[in-house]
Coordinates of C-alpha atoms (C1' of nucleotides) in Angstrom, one line a residue:
Chain A
X1 CA -0.4 -0.4 -0.3
X2 CA 1.6 3.5 -1.2
X3 CA -0.4 6.4 0.8
X4 CA 0.8 9.4 2.9
X5 CA 0.1 8.0 6.2
X6 CA -2.8 10.1 7.2
X7 CA -4.6 9.0 4.6
X8 CA -3.3 5.1 4.9
X9 CA -4.6 5.6 8.4
X10 CA -8.4 6.4 6.8
X11 CA -8.2 4.3 4.2
X12 CA -7.4 1.4 6.6
X13 CA -9.8 2.1 9.0
X14 CA -12.7 2.1 6.8
X15 CA -11.2 -0.9 5.5
X16 CA -12.1 -2.9 8.3
X17 CA -15.1 -1.0 8.8
X18 CA -16.0 -2.1 5.4
X19 CA -16.2 -5.8 7.0
X20 CA -18.6 -5.0 9.6
X21 CA -21.2 -3.7 7.3
X22 CA -21.7 -5.9 4.2
X23 CA -19.1 -5.0 2.6
X24 CA -15.9 -6.6 2.1
X25 CA -12.1 -4.6 2.8
X26 CA -11.7 -4.1 -0.6
X27 CA -14.5 -2.1 -1.6
X28 CA -13.9 -0.1 1.7
X29 CA -10.8 1.1 0.9
X30 CA -11.5 1.9 -2.5
X31 CA -14.4 4.1 -1.0
X32 CA -12.3 5.8 1.3
X33 CA -9.5 6.9 -1.0
X34 CA -11.8 8.0 -3.4
X35 CA -13.5 10.4 -1.0
X36 CA -10.2 11.5 -0.1
X37 CA -9.3 12.4 -3.4
X38 CA -9.4 15.3 -4.6
X39 CA -9.5 14.2 -8.2
X40 CA -11.1 11.1 -9.9
X41 CA -8.8 8.3 -10.0
X42 CA -8.5 5.7 -12.5
X43 CA -8.3 1.9 -12.2
X44 CA -4.8 1.7 -12.4
X45 CA -4.6 5.0 -10.3
X46 CA -5.9 2.6 -7.1
X47 CA -4.4 -0.2 -7.7
X48 CA -1.2 1.3 -7.0
X49 CA -2.1 3.1 -3.9
X50 CA -4.0 0.0 -2.0
X51 CA -1.6 -2.9 -4.0
X52 CA -4.7 -5.1 -4.6
X53 CA -5.1 -7.2 -8.1
X54 CA -6.6 -5.4 -10.9
X55 CA -10.0 -7.4 -11.1
X56 CA -10.1 -6.7 -7.6
X57 CA -10.6 -3.2 -8.1
X58 CA -13.0 -4.0 -11.3
X59 CA -15.4 -6.0 -9.4
X60 CA -14.7 -2.9 -6.4
X61 CA -15.7 -0.3 -8.3
X62 CA -18.3 -2.6 -10.0
X63 CA -19.7 -3.1 -6.6
X64 CA -19.6 0.4 -5.8
X65 CA -21.4 1.4 -9.0
X66 CA -24.3 -0.5 -7.8
X67 CA -24.8 1.2 -4.7
X68 CA -24.8 4.2 -6.7
X69 CA -22.1 5.6 -4.4
X70 CA -19.5 6.2 -6.9
X71 CA -19.7 9.3 -10.2
X72 CA -17.7 7.8 -13.1
X73 CA -16.2 10.3 -15.8
X74 CA -14.2 10.7 -18.5
X75 CA -11.1 12.9 -19.0
X76 CA -10.8 14.7 -22.1
X77 CA -8.0 12.6 -24.2
X78 CA -8.5 9.9 -22.4
X79 CA -10.6 6.3 -22.1
X80 CA -10.2 5.1 -19.2
X81 CA -13.0 5.6 -17.0
X82 CA -12.5 7.7 -13.7
X83 CA -14.4 7.6 -10.4
X84 CA -15.2 9.8 -7.7
X85 CA -17.3 10.5 -5.0
X86 CA -19.7 13.4 -4.7
X87 CA -18.6 16.5 -3.3
X88 CA -21.6 16.9 -1.4
X89 CA -21.4 14.7 1.5
X90 CA -24.8 14.8 2.6
X91 CA -25.5 13.4 -1.4
X92 CA -23.2 10.4 0.1
X93 CA -25.7 10.0 3.6
X94 CA -28.6 10.3 1.6
X95 CA -27.5 7.4 -0.8
X96 CA -26.1 5.1 1.7
X97 CA -29.8 5.1 3.4
X98 CA -31.8 4.9 0.2
X99 CA -29.7 1.9 -0.9
X100 CA -29.9 -0.1 2.8
X101 CA -33.6 0.8 3.2
X102 CA -34.0 -0.4 -0.8
X103 CA -31.8 -3.8 0.0
X104 CA -32.6 -4.4 4.1
X105 CA -36.0 -3.1 5.4
X106 CA -38.1 -3.0 1.6
X107 CA -37.7 -6.7 1.3
X108 CA -38.3 -7.5 5.3
X109 CA -41.6 -4.8 4.9
X110 CA -42.5 -7.2 1.9
X111 CA -41.6 -10.7 4.2
X112 CA -43.5 -8.4 6.9
X113 CA -46.5 -8.2 5.2
X114 CA -46.9 -11.3 3.1
X115 CA -47.0 -13.5 7.0
X116 CA -49.4 -10.6 8.4
X117 CA -51.6 -12.1 5.6
X118 CA -52.1 -16.2 6.8
X119 CA -54.8 -17.3 9.1
X120 CA -52.3 -18.5 12.0
X121 CA -53.0 -22.4 13.0
X122 CA -52.1 -22.5 16.6
X123 CA -52.1 -20.1 19.5
X124 CA -48.3 -19.9 19.0
X125 CA -48.5 -19.1 15.4
X126 CA -51.1 -16.2 17.1
X127 CA -48.7 -14.6 19.4
X128 CA -45.8 -14.7 16.8
X129 CA -48.0 -12.6 14.1
X130 CA -48.8 -10.1 16.6
X131 CA -44.9 -9.4 17.3
X132 CA -44.4 -9.3 13.7
X133 CA -47.1 -6.8 13.6
X134 CA -45.1 -4.3 16.2
X135 CA -42.6 -4.8 14.0
X136 CA -43.8 -4.5 10.8
X137 CA -45.6 -0.9 12.3
X138 CA -42.1 0.2 13.7
X139 CA -40.9 0.1 10.2
X140 CA -43.5 1.9 8.6
X141 CA -43.5 4.7 11.3
X142 CA -39.7 4.5 10.5
X143 CA -39.5 4.3 6.7
X144 CA -42.7 7.0 6.8
X145 CA -40.2 9.6 8.8
X146 CA -37.3 8.4 6.2
X147 CA -39.3 9.3 2.9
X148 CA -40.2 13.2 4.7
X149 CA -37.0 13.3 5.9
X150 CA -34.8 12.7 2.3
X151 CA -38.2 15.3 0.7
X152 CA -36.0 17.8 2.8
X153 CA -33.4 20.3 1.2
X154 CA -30.1 19.4 3.3
X155 CA -30.0 22.6 5.0
X156 CA -33.5 22.5 6.2
X157 CA -32.4 18.7 7.4
X158 CA -29.1 20.1 9.2
X159 CA -31.6 23.2 10.5
X160 CA -33.9 20.0 12.2
X161 CA -31.2 18.0 13.2
X162 CA -29.6 20.6 14.8
X163 CA -32.6 21.7 17.3
X164 CA -32.7 18.0 18.4
X165 CA -35.1 17.4 21.3
X166 CA -35.3 21.4 21.0
X167 CA -38.1 21.2 18.5
X168 CA -40.5 19.6 21.6
X169 CA -39.7 23.0 23.6
X170 CA -41.4 24.6 20.4
X171 CA -44.3 22.2 19.9
X172 CA -45.1 23.6 23.3
X173 CA -45.4 27.0 22.6
X174 CA -47.4 26.1 19.3
X175 CA -49.8 24.3 21.5
X176 CA -50.2 27.3 23.5
X177 CA -50.4 29.8 21.1
X178 CA -53.6 27.7 19.4
X179 CA -54.9 26.4 22.8
X180 CA -56.0 29.8 23.7
X181 CA -59.4 28.3 24.2
X182 CA -58.8 26.2 26.7
X183 CA -58.5 23.2 25.1
X184 CA -57.9 19.4 26.8
X185 CA -55.6 18.8 23.9
X186 CA -52.9 19.7 25.7
X187 CA -48.9 18.5 25.2
X188 CA -47.7 17.3 28.4
X189 CA -44.5 19.1 29.4
X190 CA -41.4 17.6 29.3
X191 CA -37.6 18.1 30.9
X192 CA -35.9 18.3 28.3
X193 CA -32.1 19.1 30.3
Chain B
X1 CA -35.0 -26.7 11.8
X2 CA -38.5 -27.7 13.0
X3 CA -41.0 -24.3 13.3
X4 CA -44.4 -23.9 11.9
X5 CA -43.9 -22.4 8.8
X6 CA -44.9 -18.8 9.6
X7 CA -42.7 -18.5 12.5
X8 CA -40.2 -20.7 9.8
X9 CA -40.2 -18.1 6.7
X10 CA -39.5 -14.8 9.7
X11 CA -36.8 -17.5 11.2
X12 CA -34.7 -18.0 7.5
X13 CA -35.5 -14.0 6.5
X14 CA -33.5 -12.8 9.5
X15 CA -30.8 -15.6 9.2
X16 CA -29.7 -14.0 5.8
X17 CA -30.6 -10.3 7.0
X18 CA -27.9 -11.0 9.8
X19 CA -25.6 -12.2 7.3
X20 CA -25.9 -8.3 5.7
X21 CA -25.6 -7.2 8.8
X22 CA -22.2 -7.4 10.3
X23 CA -24.2 -10.8 12.5
X24 CA -24.1 -14.6 11.3
X25 CA -26.9 -16.7 10.0
X26 CA -27.2 -18.4 13.4
X27 CA -27.2 -15.5 15.2
X28 CA -29.7 -13.6 13.1
X29 CA -32.2 -17.2 13.2
X30 CA -31.7 -17.1 16.8
X31 CA -33.0 -13.9 17.8
X32 CA -35.9 -13.8 15.2
X33 CA -36.7 -16.8 17.0
X34 CA -36.4 -15.5 20.6
X35 CA -38.3 -12.2 19.5
X36 CA -41.6 -14.3 18.6
X37 CA -41.5 -17.1 21.1
X38 CA -44.1 -16.1 23.8
X39 CA -42.1 -17.7 26.8
X40 CA -38.1 -17.5 27.2
X41 CA -36.4 -20.0 25.2
X42 CA -33.5 -22.4 27.5
X43 CA -30.5 -23.4 24.9
X44 CA -31.7 -26.7 24.0
X45 CA -35.4 -25.1 23.2
X46 CA -33.6 -23.3 20.5
X47 CA -31.1 -26.4 19.2
X48 CA -34.4 -28.2 18.8
X49 CA -36.3 -25.7 16.9
X50 CA -33.2 -24.7 14.5
X51 CA -31.9 -28.0 14.7
X52 CA -28.1 -26.1 15.2
X53 CA -25.1 -27.5 17.2
X54 CA -25.3 -26.8 20.6
X55 CA -22.4 -25.2 21.0
X56 CA -23.3 -23.0 18.0
X57 CA -25.9 -21.7 20.3
X58 CA -23.9 -20.9 23.0
X59 CA -21.5 -18.6 21.0
X60 CA -24.7 -16.7 19.8
X61 CA -26.3 -16.5 22.6
X62 CA -22.7 -15.3 24.2
X63 CA -22.8 -12.8 21.0
X64 CA -26.2 -11.4 22.0
X65 CA -26.0 -10.8 25.1
X66 CA -22.8 -8.9 24.6
X67 CA -24.5 -6.3 22.5
X68 CA -27.1 -6.5 25.1
X69 CA -30.3 -7.7 23.0
X70 CA -31.5 -10.7 25.3
X71 CA -32.3 -11.1 28.9
X72 CA -31.6 -13.8 30.8
X73 CA -33.4 -14.9 33.2
X74 CA -34.3 -18.4 35.5
X75 CA -37.2 -20.6 35.9
X76 CA -38.8 -21.5 39.2
X77 CA -36.9 -25.2 40.5
X78 CA -34.9 -24.9 36.9
X79 CA -31.0 -24.2 36.4
X80 CA -31.5 -23.7 33.0
X81 CA -30.6 -20.2 31.7
X82 CA -34.0 -18.9 29.8
X83 CA -33.5 -16.3 27.1
X84 CA -36.1 -13.6 26.2
X85 CA -36.2 -10.3 23.8
X86 CA -37.7 -6.9 25.2
X87 CA -41.2 -7.0 25.1
X88 CA -41.1 -3.6 24.5
X89 CA -39.7 -2.8 20.6
X90 CA -38.9 0.5 21.4
X91 CA -36.4 -1.2 23.8
X92 CA -34.4 -3.6 21.4
X93 CA -33.9 -0.6 18.6
X94 CA -32.1 1.6 20.8
X95 CA -30.1 -0.9 22.4
X96 CA -29.2 -2.1 18.9
X97 CA -28.6 1.8 17.8
X98 CA -26.3 2.4 21.1
X99 CA -23.9 -0.9 20.2
X100 CA -24.3 0.0 16.8
X101 CA -22.9 3.7 17.6
X102 CA -20.3 2.0 20.4
X103 CA -19.0 -0.4 17.4
X104 CA -18.9 1.8 14.4
X105 CA -19.8 5.7 15.2
X106 CA -17.3 5.9 18.4
X107 CA -14.5 4.3 16.9
X108 CA -14.5 5.7 13.9
X109 CA -15.0 9.6 15.7
X110 CA -11.5 8.8 17.5
X111 CA -9.9 8.3 14.6
X112 CA -11.2 11.1 12.3
X113 CA -10.2 13.2 15.9
X114 CA -7.0 12.2 16.0
X115 CA -6.1 12.3 12.0
X116 CA -7.0 16.0 12.2
X117 CA -4.9 17.2 15.2
X118 CA -2.1 16.0 12.9
X119 CA 0.2 18.4 10.5
X120 CA -0.4 17.8 6.5
X121 CA 2.6 17.3 4.8
X122 CA 1.4 17.8 1.5
X123 CA -1.6 19.3 -0.5
X124 CA -2.9 15.8 -1.1
X125 CA -3.3 15.4 2.7
X126 CA -4.5 18.6 3.6
X127 CA -7.6 18.3 0.9
X128 CA -7.7 14.3 2.3
X129 CA -8.0 16.2 6.2
X130 CA -11.0 18.6 4.8
X131 CA -12.3 16.1 3.5
X132 CA -12.2 14.3 7.1
X133 CA -13.5 17.3 8.6
X134 CA -16.5 17.3 6.6
X135 CA -17.1 13.3 7.5
X136 CA -16.0 14.5 11.5
X137 CA -18.6 17.4 11.6
X138 CA -21.3 15.6 10.2
X139 CA -20.5 12.3 12.4
X140 CA -20.8 14.2 15.3
X141 CA -24.1 16.1 14.1
X142 CA -25.6 12.7 14.2
X143 CA -24.4 11.9 17.3
X144 CA -25.9 15.1 19.1
X145 CA -29.1 14.6 17.6
X146 CA -29.3 10.8 17.6
X147 CA -28.4 11.8 21.9
X148 CA -30.9 13.6 22.2
X149 CA -33.5 11.7 20.8
X150 CA -32.3 8.9 23.1
X151 CA -33.3 10.7 25.9
X152 CA -36.7 11.1 24.8
X153 CA -39.5 8.8 25.8
X154 CA -40.9 6.1 23.5
X155 CA -44.1 7.7 23.5
X156 CA -42.9 11.5 22.7
X157 CA -39.9 9.9 20.1
X158 CA -43.2 8.3 18.2
X159 CA -45.1 11.7 18.5
X160 CA -41.9 13.1 16.9
X161 CA -41.7 10.5 14.4
X162 CA -45.1 10.8 13.6
X163 CA -45.2 14.3 12.6
X164 CA -42.2 14.1 10.7
X165 CA -41.8 17.1 8.1
X166 CA -44.5 18.7 9.4
X167 CA -42.3 19.9 12.0
X168 CA -41.4 22.3 9.5
X169 CA -44.6 24.1 8.8
X170 CA -44.7 24.4 13.1
X171 CA -41.4 26.0 13.0
X172 CA -42.0 28.7 10.3
X173 CA -45.6 29.6 12.5
X174 CA -43.3 30.2 15.6
X175 CA -41.2 32.3 13.6
X176 CA -44.1 34.7 12.3
X177 CA -45.3 34.5 16.1
X178 CA -41.8 35.4 17.5
X179 CA -40.4 38.1 14.9
X180 CA -43.4 40.3 15.0
X181 CA -41.2 42.6 16.2
X182 CA -38.2 42.2 13.1
X183 CA -36.0 40.7 15.9
X184 CA -32.7 39.8 14.5
X185 CA -32.7 36.5 16.8
X186 CA -33.5 34.4 14.0
X187 CA -33.6 30.8 13.4
X188 CA -29.4 30.4 12.1
X189 CA -29.5 29.1 8.7
X190 CA -27.0 27.2 6.9
X191 CA -23.8 25.7 8.2
X192 CA -21.5 27.3 10.9
X193 CA -18.2 25.7 9.4
Chain C
dC1 C1' -10.6 -4.2 -39.9
dC2 C1' -6.1 -3.8 -37.0
dG3 C1' -4.1 -3.5 -33.2
dA4 C1' -3.5 -1.1 -29.0
dT5 C1' -5.1 0.1 -24.8
dA6 C1' -9.2 -0.5 -21.8
dT7 C1' -12.0 -3.2 -18.7
dT8 C1' -14.8 -7.6 -17.5
dT9 C1' -15.3 -12.2 -16.5
dC10 C1' -14.4 -16.4 -14.2
dA11 C1' -12.5 -20.6 -12.6
dG12 C1' -9.5 -22.1 -9.3
dT13 C1' -7.3 -20.9 -5.3
dA14 C1' -6.1 -18.2 -0.4
dA15 C1' -8.4 -16.5 3.6
dA16 C1' -11.9 -15.4 6.7
dT17 C1' -16.1 -17.8 8.9
dT18 C1' -18.8 -20.6 10.9
dC19 C1' -20.1 -24.8 12.8
dT20 C1' -19.2 -29.2 15.4
dG21 C1' -18.0 -32.8 18.3
dA22 C1' -15.9 -33.5 22.0
dA23 C1' -13.7 -32.5 26.3
dA24 C1' -13.3 -29.3 30.1
dC25 C1' -15.6 -26.5 33.3
dT26 C1' -19.4 -25.1 36.8
dT27 C1' -22.7 -25.9 39.6
dC28 C1' -25.7 -27.6 42.8
dA29 C1' -28.0 -31.2 45.5
dG30 C1' -27.5 -34.8 48.5
Chain D
dC1 C1' -17.3 -34.4 48.9
dT2 C1' -19.4 -36.8 44.7
dG3 C1' -21.6 -36.6 40.5
dA4 C1' -25.4 -35.5 37.2
dA5 C1' -27.0 -30.7 34.6
dG6 C1' -25.5 -27.4 32.1
dT7 C1' -22.8 -24.6 30.1
dT8 C1' -18.4 -23.0 27.5
dT9 C1' -14.6 -23.7 24.9
dC10 C1' -11.5 -24.6 21.5
dA11 C1' -9.2 -27.2 17.7
dG12 C1' -10.3 -28.8 13.2
dA13 C1' -13.4 -29.5 9.4
dA14 C1' -17.1 -27.1 6.8
dT15 C1' -18.8 -23.8 4.1
dT16 C1' -18.4 -19.7 2.2
dT17 C1' -16.1 -15.4 0.8
dA18 C1' -12.8 -12.6 -1.1
dC19 C1' -9.3 -12.3 -4.8
dT20 C1' -5.7 -13.6 -8.6
dG21 C1' -4.4 -14.3 -13.0
dA22 C1' -5.4 -15.8 -17.3
dA23 C1' -8.1 -15.4 -21.0
dA24 C1' -12.4 -13.2 -22.8
dT25 C1' -14.6 -9.1 -24.2
dA26 C1' -15.1 -4.2 -25.5
dT27 C1' -13.3 0.2 -27.4
dC28 C1' -11.4 2.8 -30.1
dG29 C1' -8.0 6.1 -33.3
dG30 C1' -6.2 5.1 -37.6

DNA sequence: CCGATATTTCAGTAAATTCTGAAACTTCAG
DNA sequence: CTGAAGTTTCAGAATTTACTGAAATATCGG
């Protein structure tokens, strides 16, 4: 591996982290390298820097493309493929979450819906179905919320995240403003440190 | 594998899903089984139902315990260990997120902070550091937000998630309410990097 | 169409992970 | 203290996943 120390540290770390996710070490390293690079890299560049085989890089890049995590581009007068990551890191997060949802959450939701349609044949199955419904409802709540968030512009999304639970206080204020006529619809006042 | 069809479908699915996360098939299956079960199971129960070796179950349970994802309990007059998952599915989510943060995000944040302390030795390293700072700031924003959410009671958390982006509208209303006197105390817009 | 360059595929191997059975250890009742 | 029941550990086997080099395929300028 042929990298400046600072970059190497990061690349190795992401290689290991990749293993914890479904992604393999090389794919993690390639992405880390592209993420840090100021200009797009071609496959041969990556081979040199990471010291892995050309075919391994080819497969890794294919995998990253299937995740929509890299941009493919060309340099004038050069027919090699050059790869880079989006400049906007939030775009990366959005894509990552979207793809994981597509591969993990959506199939699970489909399966849960199917299983919930069936008639339970025993007490045991009845209880299991109740449990699955809890999971289904939770997943649905989360994906609906996620769809909402994904729709926001980044600036607003960041605003909202920065607010954190302060949003609760604002909701209380809103309640007070709109409930001037003594409605019973009050939100209880919580303490948030 | 000796399970009612409905339960088996779910258990198999979670086994495969487990592989996509860092977790192995058996561990995924064990958890799925415990999650659906109406009463706690001992290791031998799990062996029978999943048809895997006793030692495999033992290791799987150890792994789940290290994630704080199972409750260990005892039945009167029986010295075998019985395992179950929390009744409250939100508790499971909280634990899962907490543990993943501990294993994946926190070490990465530590590494990023260390690397950001160093003096870049080249233009390439300088650019890489800038990139790492973007990532650091993003992770920090997300973990701060997460800490806030983790602090909320479940009922309130669900309220908030259900609101989704409607919260935005309320924020706008709040702005209007508080800016009647042309104050400059507006919600800050954009990144403050 | 040719040859030069670039990329992908793929079969075989290497490496890593998972799983098992046997042995070691622990706990507890008598 | 003994032995039965329960649990964990661990070395090796089985399986899965990752990686490589060589061959096949694709692309393009001339």
